[in-house]
Short mmCIF file of C-alpha atoms in Angstrom, two decimals:
data_model
loop_
_atom_site.label_atom_id
_atom_site.label_comp_id
_atom_site.label_asym_id
_atom_site.label_seq_id
_atom_site.Cartn_x
_atom_site.Cartn_y
_atom_site.Cartn_z
CA MET Q 1 -33.54 -30.49 10.77
CA ILE Q 2 -36.56 -28.36 9.82
CA VAL Q 3 -35.03 -27.24 6.51
CA ARG Q 4 -34.31 -30.83 5.46
CA ARG Q 5 -37.88 -31.85 6.37
CA LEU Q 6 -39.17 -28.95 4.31
CA TYR Q 7 -37.07 -30.17 1.40
CA TYR Q 8 -38.47 -33.72 1.71
CA ILE Q 9 -42.04 -32.43 1.82
CA LEU Q 10 -41.65 -30.12 -1.18
CA SER Q 11 -39.66 -32.61 -3.28
CA TYR Q 12 -41.27 -35.94 -2.45
CA VAL Q 13 -44.81 -34.85 -1.69
CA CYS Q 14 -45.58 -31.53 -3.33
CA LEU Q 15 -43.70 -32.23 -6.58
CA PRO Q 16 -45.49 -35.54 -7.42
CA LEU Q 17 -48.78 -34.07 -6.23
CA THR Q 18 -48.37 -31.08 -8.54
CA VAL Q 19 -47.68 -33.38 -11.51
CA LEU Q 20 -50.78 -35.43 -10.64
CA LEU Q 21 -53.04 -32.41 -10.25
CA GLY Q 22 -51.74 -31.11 -13.57
CA TYR Q 23 -53.79 -33.71 -15.36
CA PHE Q 24 -56.93 -32.13 -13.98
CA TRP Q 25 -55.90 -28.45 -13.79
CA PRO Q 26 -52.95 -27.65 -16.12
CA PRO Q 27 -52.20 -24.13 -14.77
CA ILE Q 28 -50.88 -25.68 -11.56
CA LEU Q 29 -47.95 -27.07 -13.56
CA TRP Q 30 -46.37 -23.60 -13.43
CA LEU Q 31 -45.31 -24.56 -9.91
CA LEU Q 32 -42.80 -26.93 -11.49
CA VAL Q 33 -40.75 -23.90 -12.55
CA VAL Q 34 -39.94 -23.50 -8.85
CA LEU Q 35 -40.21 -27.05 -7.54
CA VAL Q 36 -37.98 -28.81 -10.09
CA PRO Q 37 -34.94 -26.53 -9.69
CA TYR Q 38 -35.52 -26.54 -5.94
CA SER Q 39 -35.47 -30.35 -5.87
CA VAL Q 40 -32.39 -30.67 -8.10
CA ILE Q 41 -30.38 -28.05 -6.19
CA GLY Q 42 -31.44 -29.49 -2.84
CA LEU Q 43 -30.45 -33.03 -3.88
CA TYR Q 44 -27.01 -31.78 -4.90
CA ASP Q 45 -26.65 -29.90 -1.62
CA MET Q 46 -27.48 -32.95 0.49
CA LEU Q 47 -25.06 -35.14 -1.42
CA THR Q 48 -22.18 -32.65 -1.36
CA THR Q 49 -19.34 -32.97 1.14
CA LYS Q 50 -17.79 -29.56 0.43
CA HIS Q 51 -20.13 -27.35 2.41
CA ASN Q 52 -21.51 -28.36 5.80
CA VAL Q 53 -24.10 -25.58 5.74
CA LEU Q 54 -25.53 -26.65 2.37
CA ASN Q 55 -25.64 -30.25 3.51
CA ASN Q 56 -27.74 -29.36 6.54
CA TYR Q 57 -29.70 -26.53 4.93
CA PRO Q 58 -30.36 -27.50 1.30
CA VAL Q 59 -31.19 -24.59 -1.03
CA LEU Q 60 -31.73 -22.06 1.76
CA GLY Q 61 -28.07 -22.37 2.75
CA HIS Q 62 -27.09 -20.65 -0.50
CA PHE Q 63 -28.43 -17.38 0.86
CA ARG Q 64 -25.69 -17.49 3.49
CA TYR Q 65 -23.00 -17.56 0.81
CA MET Q 66 -24.77 -14.90 -1.25
CA LEU Q 67 -24.81 -12.55 1.75
CA GLU Q 68 -21.19 -13.37 2.57
CA PHE Q 69 -20.20 -12.51 -1.01
CA VAL Q 70 -21.70 -9.01 -0.79
CA SER Q 71 -20.89 -8.42 2.89
CA PRO Q 72 -17.92 -6.06 2.20
CA GLU Q 73 -20.20 -3.84 0.13
CA ILE Q 74 -22.96 -4.01 2.77
CA ARG Q 75 -20.51 -2.98 5.49
CA GLN Q 76 -19.02 -0.19 3.37
CA TYR Q 77 -22.29 1.35 2.25
CA PHE Q 78 -24.69 0.63 5.11
CA VAL Q 79 -22.79 -0.27 8.29
CA GLU Q 80 -19.54 1.67 8.65
CA THR Q 81 -19.57 5.23 9.90
CA ASN Q 82 -17.65 8.06 8.29
CA GLU Q 83 -14.72 7.61 10.65
CA ASN Q 84 -14.43 3.87 11.36
CA GLY Q 85 -13.93 2.33 7.89
CA ARG Q 86 -10.80 0.27 7.27
CA PRO Q 87 -8.18 0.52 5.88
CA TYR Q 88 -9.27 4.05 4.87
CA ASN Q 89 -12.37 5.61 6.35
CA ARG Q 90 -15.00 7.45 4.36
CA ILE Q 91 -13.72 10.87 5.46
CA VAL Q 92 -10.30 10.29 3.90
CA ARG Q 93 -11.66 8.60 0.79
CA SER Q 94 -14.11 11.43 0.17
CA LEU Q 95 -11.36 14.01 0.64
CA VAL Q 96 -9.15 12.29 -1.95
CA TYR Q 97 -12.04 12.00 -4.41
CA SER Q 98 -12.95 15.67 -3.97
CA ARG Q 99 -9.41 16.88 -4.50
CA ALA Q 100 -8.87 14.60 -7.47
CA LYS Q 101 -12.05 15.86 -9.12
CA GLY Q 102 -11.37 19.50 -8.32
CA GLN Q 103 -14.50 19.71 -6.16
CA VAL Q 104 -15.08 21.45 -2.83
CA ASP Q 105 -12.88 19.82 -0.17
CA THR Q 106 -14.15 21.75 2.86
CA GLN Q 107 -16.29 20.32 5.66
CA ALA Q 108 -19.42 21.62 7.37
CA PHE Q 109 -20.49 21.55 11.01
CA GLY Q 110 -17.18 20.64 12.64
CA THR Q 111 -15.03 17.53 12.92
CA GLN Q 112 -16.59 14.07 12.81
CA TYR Q 113 -13.67 12.50 14.67
CA ASP Q 114 -13.80 11.79 18.40
CA ILE Q 115 -10.94 14.11 19.32
CA LEU Q 116 -10.83 12.73 22.89
CA SER Q 117 -10.31 9.12 21.83
CA VAL Q 118 -7.04 7.33 22.62
CA GLY Q 119 -4.64 7.57 19.70
CA TYR Q 120 -6.07 10.77 18.21
CA HIS Q 121 -3.32 12.88 16.62
CA ARG Q 122 -3.16 16.60 16.10
CA ALA Q 123 -0.59 19.34 15.45
CA ASP Q 124 0.14 22.55 17.38
CA HIS Q 125 -0.81 25.73 15.53
CA SER Q 126 0.63 29.21 16.06
CA LEU Q 127 -0.80 32.67 16.52
CA ALA Q 128 1.93 33.85 14.14
CA PRO Q 129 1.26 31.85 10.95
CA LYS Q 130 3.70 32.01 8.03
CA ASP Q 131 3.43 32.05 4.27
CA VAL Q 132 5.26 28.96 3.02
CA ALA Q 133 7.05 29.19 -0.33
CA GLU Q 134 6.29 26.67 -3.07
CA SER Q 135 9.97 25.70 -3.02
CA GLU Q 136 9.23 23.73 0.17
CA GLU Q 137 7.27 21.31 -1.99
CA ARG Q 138 10.56 19.96 -3.37
CA VAL Q 139 13.71 18.40 -1.99
CA MET Q 140 16.98 17.29 -3.60
CA LEU Q 141 17.40 13.51 -3.80
CA GLY Q 142 21.05 12.55 -4.01
CA GLY Q 143 23.85 12.43 -1.46
CA PRO Q 144 27.53 13.28 -1.68
CA GLN Q 145 28.32 10.15 -3.71
CA CYS Q 146 25.65 10.85 -6.34
CA THR Q 147 26.53 12.72 -9.56
CA GLN Q 148 22.99 12.98 -11.01
CA PRO Q 149 20.79 14.25 -8.15
CA TYR Q 150 17.05 14.60 -8.68
CA LEU Q 151 14.95 17.55 -7.49
CA ALA Q 152 11.96 15.56 -6.26
CA SER Q 153 8.48 16.45 -5.12
CA ARG Q 154 7.75 15.96 -1.42
CA LEU Q 155 4.85 13.69 -2.51
CA ASN Q 156 5.21 10.91 -5.08
CA VAL Q 157 3.46 7.77 -6.31
CA SER Q 158 4.47 4.83 -4.15
CA ALA Q 159 5.54 1.43 -5.46
CA MET Q 160 2.78 -0.36 -7.39
CA SER Q 161 3.67 -2.82 -10.13
CA PHE Q 162 2.09 -3.37 -13.50
CA GLY Q 163 0.39 -6.64 -12.71
CA ALA Q 164 -0.87 -5.50 -9.37
CA LEU Q 165 -2.48 -2.57 -11.23
CA SER Q 166 -3.95 -2.54 -14.73
CA ALA Q 167 -2.20 -1.05 -17.73
CA ASN Q 168 -4.55 1.93 -17.84
CA ALA Q 169 -4.12 2.60 -14.11
CA ILE Q 170 -0.34 2.60 -14.50
CA ARG Q 171 -0.55 4.95 -17.47
CA ALA Q 172 -2.90 7.30 -15.63
CA LEU Q 173 -0.57 7.44 -12.63
CA ASN Q 174 2.46 8.07 -14.82
CA GLY Q 175 0.61 10.67 -16.87
CA GLY Q 176 -0.36 12.48 -13.67
CA ALA Q 177 3.27 12.37 -12.54
CA LYS Q 178 4.32 13.83 -15.89
CA ASP Q 179 1.79 16.67 -15.67
CA GLY Q 180 2.56 17.45 -12.04
CA GLY Q 181 6.32 17.04 -12.12
CA PHE Q 182 6.53 14.29 -9.52
CA ALA Q 183 7.89 10.73 -9.53
CA HIS Q 184 6.22 7.38 -10.10
CA ASN Q 185 7.72 4.30 -8.39
CA THR Q 186 7.41 1.21 -10.59
CA GLY Q 187 7.06 -1.35 -7.83
CA GLU Q 188 9.07 -4.55 -8.09
CA GLY Q 189 7.23 -5.77 -11.22
CA GLY Q 190 9.71 -4.11 -13.55
CA LEU Q 191 9.90 -1.18 -15.90
CA SER Q 192 6.93 -2.00 -18.13
CA PRO Q 193 6.00 -0.22 -21.40
CA HIS Q 194 3.04 1.28 -19.54
CA HIS Q 195 5.36 3.00 -17.06
CA LEU Q 196 7.17 4.58 -20.00
CA ALA Q 197 4.18 5.42 -22.19
CA GLU Q 198 3.32 8.82 -20.70
CA GLY Q 199 6.83 10.12 -20.00
CA GLY Q 200 6.55 10.73 -16.25
CA ASP Q 201 9.61 10.61 -13.98
CA ILE Q 202 10.40 7.08 -12.79
CA ILE Q 203 11.87 5.63 -9.63
CA TRP Q 204 12.71 2.10 -10.69
CA GLN Q 205 12.30 -0.44 -7.92
CA ILE Q 206 14.32 -3.66 -8.02
CA GLY Q 207 13.01 -6.51 -5.92
CA THR Q 208 14.25 -10.01 -5.25
CA GLY Q 209 12.78 -11.22 -8.55
CA TYR Q 210 14.93 -8.70 -10.49
CA PHE Q 211 12.13 -8.04 -12.97
CA GLY Q 212 13.45 -5.73 -15.67
CA CYS Q 213 17.02 -6.84 -15.00
CA ARG Q 214 16.47 -10.57 -14.63
CA SER Q 215 18.64 -13.31 -16.06
CA PRO Q 216 17.02 -16.47 -17.50
CA GLU Q 217 17.94 -18.24 -14.25
CA GLY Q 218 16.18 -15.60 -12.15
CA GLY Q 219 19.28 -13.72 -10.96
CA PHE Q 220 20.50 -10.17 -11.47
CA ASP Q 221 21.55 -9.23 -15.01
CA LYS Q 222 23.88 -6.22 -14.91
CA ASP Q 223 23.67 -5.53 -18.64
CA LYS Q 224 19.87 -5.34 -18.60
CA PHE Q 225 20.05 -3.16 -15.51
CA ALA Q 226 22.49 -0.70 -17.10
CA GLU Q 227 20.37 -0.46 -20.24
CA ASN Q 228 17.23 0.50 -18.32
CA ALA Q 229 18.88 2.52 -15.55
CA ARG Q 230 20.47 4.90 -18.04
CA ARG Q 231 17.14 5.90 -19.57
CA ASP Q 232 16.56 9.64 -19.13
CA VAL Q 233 13.15 9.03 -17.59
CA VAL Q 234 14.62 6.90 -14.76
CA LYS Q 235 15.57 9.39 -12.05
CA ALA Q 236 16.47 7.00 -9.19
CA ILE Q 237 16.73 3.30 -8.37
CA GLU Q 238 15.30 1.69 -5.24
CA ILE Q 239 16.36 -1.75 -3.97
CA LYS Q 240 13.42 -3.41 -2.23
CA LEU Q 241 14.54 -5.37 0.84
CA SER Q 242 11.06 -5.73 2.33
CA GLN Q 243 7.68 -4.05 2.36
CA GLY Q 244 5.11 -3.23 5.01
CA ALA Q 245 2.30 -5.48 3.78
CA LYS Q 246 4.45 -8.63 3.77
CA PRO Q 247 7.87 -8.11 5.38
CA SER Q 248 10.37 -10.95 4.89
CA HIS Q 249 8.13 -12.34 2.18
CA GLY Q 250 8.54 -11.98 -1.57
CA GLY Q 251 6.07 -10.07 -3.70
CA VAL Q 252 2.89 -11.95 -4.62
CA LEU Q 253 1.15 -11.79 -7.99
CA PRO Q 254 -1.71 -14.34 -8.17
CA ALA Q 255 -1.85 -16.65 -11.19
CA ALA Q 256 -5.14 -15.05 -12.29
CA LYS Q 257 -3.23 -11.85 -13.10
CA VAL Q 258 -0.25 -13.45 -14.88
CA ASP Q 259 -1.32 -13.14 -18.50
CA LYS Q 260 0.94 -13.34 -21.55
CA GLU Q 261 1.98 -9.67 -21.36
CA ILE Q 262 2.90 -9.86 -17.67
CA ALA Q 263 4.80 -13.09 -18.25
CA GLU Q 264 6.85 -11.53 -21.05
CA ILE Q 265 7.65 -8.36 -19.09
CA ARG Q 266 8.71 -10.26 -15.99
CA GLY Q 267 10.26 -13.28 -17.69
CA VAL Q 268 8.07 -15.82 -15.88
CA PRO Q 269 5.61 -18.60 -16.93
CA GLU Q 270 2.02 -17.63 -17.75
CA HIS Q 271 -0.89 -18.38 -15.41
CA GLN Q 272 1.26 -19.34 -12.44
CA ASP Q 273 1.62 -17.53 -9.12
CA VAL Q 274 4.63 -15.21 -9.19
CA ILE Q 275 6.11 -15.21 -5.70
CA SER Q 276 9.46 -13.50 -5.49
CA PRO Q 277 12.12 -14.95 -3.17
CA PRO Q 278 12.16 -13.44 0.33
CA VAL Q 279 15.84 -12.42 0.02
CA HIS Q 280 18.16 -11.11 -2.67
CA SER Q 281 20.58 -13.40 -4.45
CA ALA Q 282 22.82 -10.58 -5.77
CA PHE Q 283 24.28 -9.74 -2.35
CA ASP Q 284 24.40 -10.98 1.22
CA GLY Q 285 24.48 -9.07 4.49
CA PRO Q 286 24.72 -5.33 5.28
CA THR Q 287 28.15 -4.86 3.72
CA GLY Q 288 27.06 -6.72 0.60
CA LEU Q 289 23.99 -4.47 0.34
CA LEU Q 290 26.12 -1.32 0.33
CA HIS Q 291 28.55 -2.70 -2.22
CA PHE Q 292 25.51 -3.49 -4.38
CA VAL Q 293 24.32 0.11 -3.91
CA GLN Q 294 27.69 1.35 -5.13
CA HIS Q 295 27.65 -1.11 -8.05
CA LEU Q 296 24.22 0.15 -9.18
CA ARG Q 297 25.31 3.76 -8.79
CA GLU Q 298 28.27 3.18 -11.08
CA MET Q 299 26.23 1.29 -13.68
CA SER Q 300 23.53 4.01 -13.72
CA ASP Q 301 26.10 6.78 -14.26
CA GLY Q 302 25.70 8.23 -10.79
CA LYS Q 303 21.93 8.32 -10.30
CA PRO Q 304 20.45 8.27 -6.75
CA ILE Q 305 20.40 4.75 -5.32
CA GLY Q 306 18.54 3.77 -2.18
CA PHE Q 307 16.74 0.89 -0.57
CA LYS Q 308 13.30 0.26 0.87
CA LEU Q 309 12.46 -1.78 3.94
CA CYS Q 310 9.93 -2.32 6.69
CA ILE Q 311 11.67 -2.21 10.06
CA GLY Q 312 11.65 -5.48 12.00
CA ARG Q 313 14.57 -6.33 14.27
CA PRO Q 314 16.14 -2.99 15.25
CA SER Q 315 19.64 -4.48 15.36
CA GLU Q 316 19.44 -5.40 11.66
CA PHE Q 317 18.95 -1.82 10.56
CA MET Q 318 21.73 -0.78 12.93
CA ALA Q 319 23.88 -3.38 11.18
CA ILE Q 320 23.38 -1.47 7.94
CA CYS Q 321 24.45 1.72 9.73
CA LYS Q 322 27.61 0.00 10.94
CA ALA Q 323 28.29 -1.18 7.39
CA MET Q 324 27.96 2.41 6.16
CA LEU Q 325 30.64 3.45 8.63
CA GLU Q 326 32.94 0.56 7.76
CA THR Q 327 32.64 0.77 3.96
CA GLY Q 328 32.16 4.52 3.58
CA ILE Q 329 29.38 3.75 1.05
CA LEU Q 330 26.14 5.62 1.64
CA PRO Q 331 22.73 5.19 0.03
CA ASP Q 332 21.22 8.38 -1.31
CA PHE Q 333 17.89 7.59 0.31
CA ILE Q 334 16.16 5.06 2.52
CA THR Q 335 12.46 4.36 2.04
CA ILE Q 336 10.66 3.29 5.21
CA ASP Q 337 7.47 1.31 4.66
CA GLY Q 338 5.15 1.10 7.64
CA SER Q 339 3.39 -2.14 8.51
CA GLU Q 340 0.07 -0.40 7.77
CA GLY Q 341 0.99 -0.17 4.06
CA GLY Q 342 -0.08 -2.49 1.27
CA THR Q 343 -1.98 -2.46 -2.02
CA GLY Q 344 -2.10 -5.95 -3.53
CA ALA Q 345 -2.00 -9.54 -2.33
CA ALA Q 346 -0.33 -10.48 0.95
CA PRO Q 347 -0.59 -13.34 3.46
CA VAL Q 348 -3.00 -12.36 6.23
CA GLU Q 349 -0.67 -13.05 9.15
CA PHE Q 350 2.18 -11.11 7.53
CA THR Q 351 -0.06 -8.10 6.97
CA ASN Q 352 -1.59 -8.16 10.43
CA ARG Q 353 1.26 -9.25 12.69
CA LEU Q 354 4.69 -8.35 11.27
CA GLY Q 355 6.51 -5.07 10.89
CA MET Q 356 6.89 -1.79 12.75
CA PRO Q 357 4.22 0.92 12.26
CA LEU Q 358 5.41 3.90 10.24
CA ASN Q 359 5.59 6.55 12.96
CA GLU Q 360 7.69 4.38 15.27
CA ALA Q 361 9.86 3.27 12.35
CA LEU Q 362 10.53 6.86 11.27
CA ILE Q 363 11.61 7.83 14.77
CA PHE Q 364 13.88 4.78 15.00
CA VAL Q 365 15.54 5.26 11.60
CA ASN Q 366 16.00 8.98 12.16
CA ASN Q 367 17.58 8.25 15.56
CA CYS Q 368 19.96 5.67 14.08
CA LEU Q 369 21.15 7.92 11.26
CA ARG Q 370 21.60 10.82 13.66
CA GLY Q 371 23.35 8.52 16.10
CA VAL Q 372 26.01 7.64 13.54
CA GLY Q 373 26.30 11.21 12.23
CA LEU Q 374 24.91 10.49 8.75
CA ARG Q 375 21.40 11.96 8.87
CA ASP Q 376 22.30 15.04 6.82
CA LYS Q 377 23.71 12.90 4.00
CA ILE Q 378 20.75 10.52 3.48
CA ARG Q 379 17.14 11.33 2.60
CA ILE Q 380 14.33 9.44 4.32
CA ILE Q 381 11.25 8.62 2.26
CA CYS Q 382 8.20 7.18 4.00
CA SER Q 383 5.14 5.26 2.83
CA GLY Q 384 2.16 3.86 4.67
CA LYS Q 385 -1.32 5.47 4.71
CA VAL Q 386 -0.21 8.91 3.54
CA ALA Q 387 -3.24 10.62 2.00
CA THR Q 388 -3.58 14.16 3.36
CA GLY Q 389 -1.55 17.28 3.95
CA TYR Q 390 -1.66 16.56 7.68
CA ASP Q 391 -0.21 13.08 7.11
CA MET Q 392 2.74 14.73 5.38
CA VAL Q 393 3.29 17.26 8.16
CA GLU Q 394 3.21 14.49 10.76
CA LYS Q 395 5.71 12.31 8.91
CA PHE Q 396 8.09 15.21 8.30
CA ALA Q 397 7.95 16.14 11.99
CA LEU Q 398 8.96 12.58 12.88
CA GLY Q 399 11.92 12.47 10.51
CA ALA Q 400 10.88 11.99 6.88
CA ASP Q 401 12.01 14.18 3.96
CA MET Q 402 9.54 12.87 1.37
CA CYS Q 403 6.29 10.90 1.29
CA ASN Q 404 5.03 8.23 -1.08
CA ALA Q 405 1.32 7.49 -1.49
CA ALA Q 406 -0.10 4.32 -3.02
CA ARG Q 407 -3.73 3.71 -2.08
CA ALA Q 408 -4.54 7.42 -2.09
CA MET Q 409 -3.27 7.60 -5.67
CA MET Q 410 -5.43 4.56 -6.47
CA PHE Q 411 -8.46 6.45 -5.13
CA ALA Q 412 -7.55 9.31 -7.45
CA VAL Q 413 -7.79 7.00 -10.48
CA GLY Q 414 -11.11 5.50 -9.35
CA CYS Q 415 -10.45 2.82 -6.69
CA ILE Q 416 -13.47 2.35 -4.41
CA GLN Q 417 -11.78 0.17 -1.75
CA ALA Q 418 -13.76 -2.91 -2.81
CA LEU Q 419 -10.97 -5.11 -1.36
CA HIS Q 420 -10.78 -7.33 -4.46
CA CYS Q 421 -7.19 -6.39 -5.40
CA ASN Q 422 -6.01 -10.00 -5.05
CA THR Q 423 -8.82 -11.61 -7.08
CA ASN Q 424 -8.50 -9.97 -10.53
CA ARG Q 425 -12.14 -8.88 -10.13
CA CYS Q 426 -11.55 -5.23 -9.24
CA PRO Q 427 -14.87 -3.53 -10.05
CA SER Q 428 -13.22 -0.19 -10.88
CA GLY Q 429 -10.61 -1.64 -13.26
CA VAL Q 430 -7.68 -0.32 -11.20
CA ALA Q 431 -6.24 -3.50 -9.65
CA THR Q 432 -6.89 -6.11 -12.32
CA GLN Q 433 -5.45 -7.63 -15.47
CA ASP Q 434 -8.89 -8.27 -16.95
CA PRO Q 435 -8.75 -6.16 -20.15
CA ILE Q 436 -12.48 -5.47 -20.10
CA ARG Q 437 -12.45 -4.27 -16.49
CA GLY Q 438 -9.22 -2.35 -17.04
CA ARG Q 439 -10.76 -0.31 -19.87
CA ALA Q 440 -12.91 1.44 -17.27
CA VAL Q 441 -9.90 3.58 -16.28
CA ASN Q 442 -10.01 6.51 -18.68
CA VAL Q 443 -6.34 7.52 -18.94
CA PRO Q 444 -6.73 11.14 -20.15
CA GLN Q 445 -9.33 11.86 -17.47
CA LYS Q 446 -7.68 10.03 -14.59
CA ARG Q 447 -4.19 11.45 -15.17
CA VAL Q 448 -5.73 14.89 -14.58
CA ARG Q 449 -7.22 13.66 -11.32
CA VAL Q 450 -3.89 12.27 -10.13
CA HIS Q 451 -2.26 15.61 -10.91
CA ARG Q 452 -5.04 17.53 -9.10
CA PHE Q 453 -4.84 15.33 -6.02
CA HIS Q 454 -1.08 15.71 -5.82
CA ASP Q 455 -1.19 19.50 -6.13
CA ALA Q 456 -4.12 19.96 -3.73
CA THR Q 457 -2.46 17.77 -1.11
CA LEU Q 458 0.80 19.70 -1.33
CA GLU Q 459 -1.13 22.97 -1.04
CA SER Q 460 -2.83 21.63 2.09
CA PHE Q 461 0.56 20.59 3.48
CA ARG Q 462 1.97 24.09 2.94
CA GLU Q 463 -1.06 25.73 4.55
CA LEU Q 464 -0.76 23.50 7.61
CA LEU Q 465 2.97 24.12 7.85
CA GLY Q 466 2.36 27.85 7.77
CA ALA Q 467 -0.46 27.58 10.32
CA MET Q 468 2.05 25.97 12.67
CA GLY Q 469 4.20 29.10 12.46
CA LYS Q 470 6.89 27.52 10.30
CA ASP Q 471 8.03 28.37 6.82
CA GLN Q 472 10.39 25.42 6.28
CA VAL Q 473 9.99 21.66 6.63
CA ALA Q 474 13.32 21.58 8.47
CA GLU Q 475 11.71 23.46 11.37
CA LEU Q 476 9.25 20.65 12.15
CA ARG Q 477 9.99 18.68 15.31
CA PRO Q 478 8.42 15.70 17.13
CA ALA Q 479 7.23 18.14 19.79
CA ASP Q 480 4.86 19.65 17.20
CA ILE Q 481 2.72 16.48 16.97
CA ARG Q 482 0.51 15.40 19.87
CA ARG Q 483 -1.14 12.06 20.58
CA ARG Q 484 -3.92 11.40 23.09
CA THR Q 485 -3.00 8.63 25.51
CA ALA Q 486 -4.98 6.28 27.72
CA ASP Q 487 -4.70 8.48 30.84
CA GLU Q 488 -6.94 11.12 29.20
CA ARG Q 489 -4.00 13.38 28.49
CA GLU Q 490 -2.10 14.51 25.43
CA ARG Q 491 1.60 14.00 24.98
CA SER Q 492 3.87 15.14 22.20
CA TYR Q 493 6.04 12.65 20.38
CA ALA Q 494 9.01 14.33 22.05
CA GLU Q 495 7.57 13.14 25.38
CA LEU Q 496 6.51 9.70 24.17
CA TYR Q 497 9.79 8.56 22.59
CA ASP Q 498 13.52 8.83 23.19
CA PHE Q 499 15.53 10.91 20.74
CA VAL Q 500 19.31 10.77 20.31
CA GLU Q 501 21.82 13.47 19.49
CA ASP Q 502 24.18 13.50 16.51
CA GLY Q 503 26.95 10.92 16.95
CA ALA Q 504 25.43 9.52 20.14
CA LEU Q 505 25.66 5.88 19.00
CA LEU Q 506 29.38 6.33 18.43
CA THR Q 507 29.97 7.70 21.92
CA GLY Q 508 27.55 5.36 23.70
CA THR Q 509 25.41 8.16 25.14
CA VAL Q 510 22.09 6.65 24.06
CA PRO Q 511 19.12 5.04 25.87
CA ASP Q 512 19.73 1.50 27.11
CA GLN Q 513 17.48 -0.04 24.48
CA TYR Q 514 19.45 1.53 21.64
CA ALA Q 515 22.75 0.59 23.28
CA ALA Q 516 21.71 -3.07 23.56
CA GLU Q 517 20.59 -3.30 19.93
CA TRP Q 518 23.73 -1.48 18.73
CA LYS Q 519 25.89 -4.00 20.56
CA MET Q 520 24.13 -6.91 18.81
CA ALA Q 521 24.44 -5.36 15.33
CA SER Q 522 27.14 -6.62 12.96
CA ALA Q 523 28.14 -5.17 9.59
CA ASP Q 524 28.89 -8.69 8.35
CA HIS Q 525 25.45 -10.25 8.68
CA PHE Q 526 21.82 -9.63 9.55
#
């Protein structure tokens, strides 16, 4: 190995020779400043068994790890184009930043997207545009069994826990929600003091760890739940069954983020990974879920109760629909999380290979609820890469009533997509529990940016809706959204997917695939 030979020459020949020559010409001893550290580091590298590269390439091999450490930044700033960055490209990130800062959000010289590429989406516009009323920015959350409905914004802050995000980031998000009159989902980490500090509307999410209503044994504590659920600021409660980033896997909070404050809020040990169970212990099966929904509704004095899930096996969601019919208990809303969602830590295979993408999931859930005749009684909320007014129009056309945004809201408070959310080393102070890093999020300033982003995005949504010749969200249809396919043609979602009529699952007049899954579904078990 040439590098090893170089090390031997420099350490065993040049180093002693330099010391010897130093007796005759002292200035040459300055070389020892380089040679001694080089020799010590190289000796360690050749003796180590941890890194094959360092063993074969002493000293020089460290440059490989240095470049690997900064490679995400190199790709983001020097390699990726405006349209190919992941998870969010530069075009979308820049748009969010501009709207959050109140800067110009227009674009010069035409689109930068390849509009002829497979998978490109667009909407149909009209030569008779409409003026859409601001009232279309809101929708009532609460079905026939709810006694305290909530007039919600069409765009809200998606579920992000204190722990996943810093205290200042949570406060900025909640302050923006307060100023803009929209809701802030707590995530499964519990109703922390930081969620309550600014007075914004809260959707309290309850996961399998029952943080915020957790017994000492880790189960559900109904008294703690009732105490928190009856707070005026809590407008709705969401039961988390699964999420897009890690379906069928409990929430993950790395030990590095579990400081004393987090441990006290969640009721867990300090400095240990907090991995919630994959399933709930308070109920079992579809029927049990709905009885739990009713139980929470009663204990919260009639507030909207719903559940969140990422669609996996179609028959399991259909089982919930059958349980609704059998029990007569309906959730007020169902939140659909697409597999493209995610903000914190998640196992790689779960993130990359499990779960149904949001558009397909929306179509499926909408079909199921229509098929059992319950669509008009249940609101559908969606989350998963919603960042622009067009994203909202697309999701509403495919069946959603409301949208939740997570990463876009993080951009609004200063996230730079450094991809260090799971390390506690977030450079912007958004996704960390390091108090020094977290101080970088200026709450008074960032809450304004969250508010601005929310309002500008809703304004864009209304303008697009009007440009499509519609003045109500209810007029949007799958036929309004087109997707370019591999045969160099465009097809609307109405052409690409099957859609069922009201009550079709009850009469059996549905596509074969739906009929087969419906037959397998049971209200008694998943």
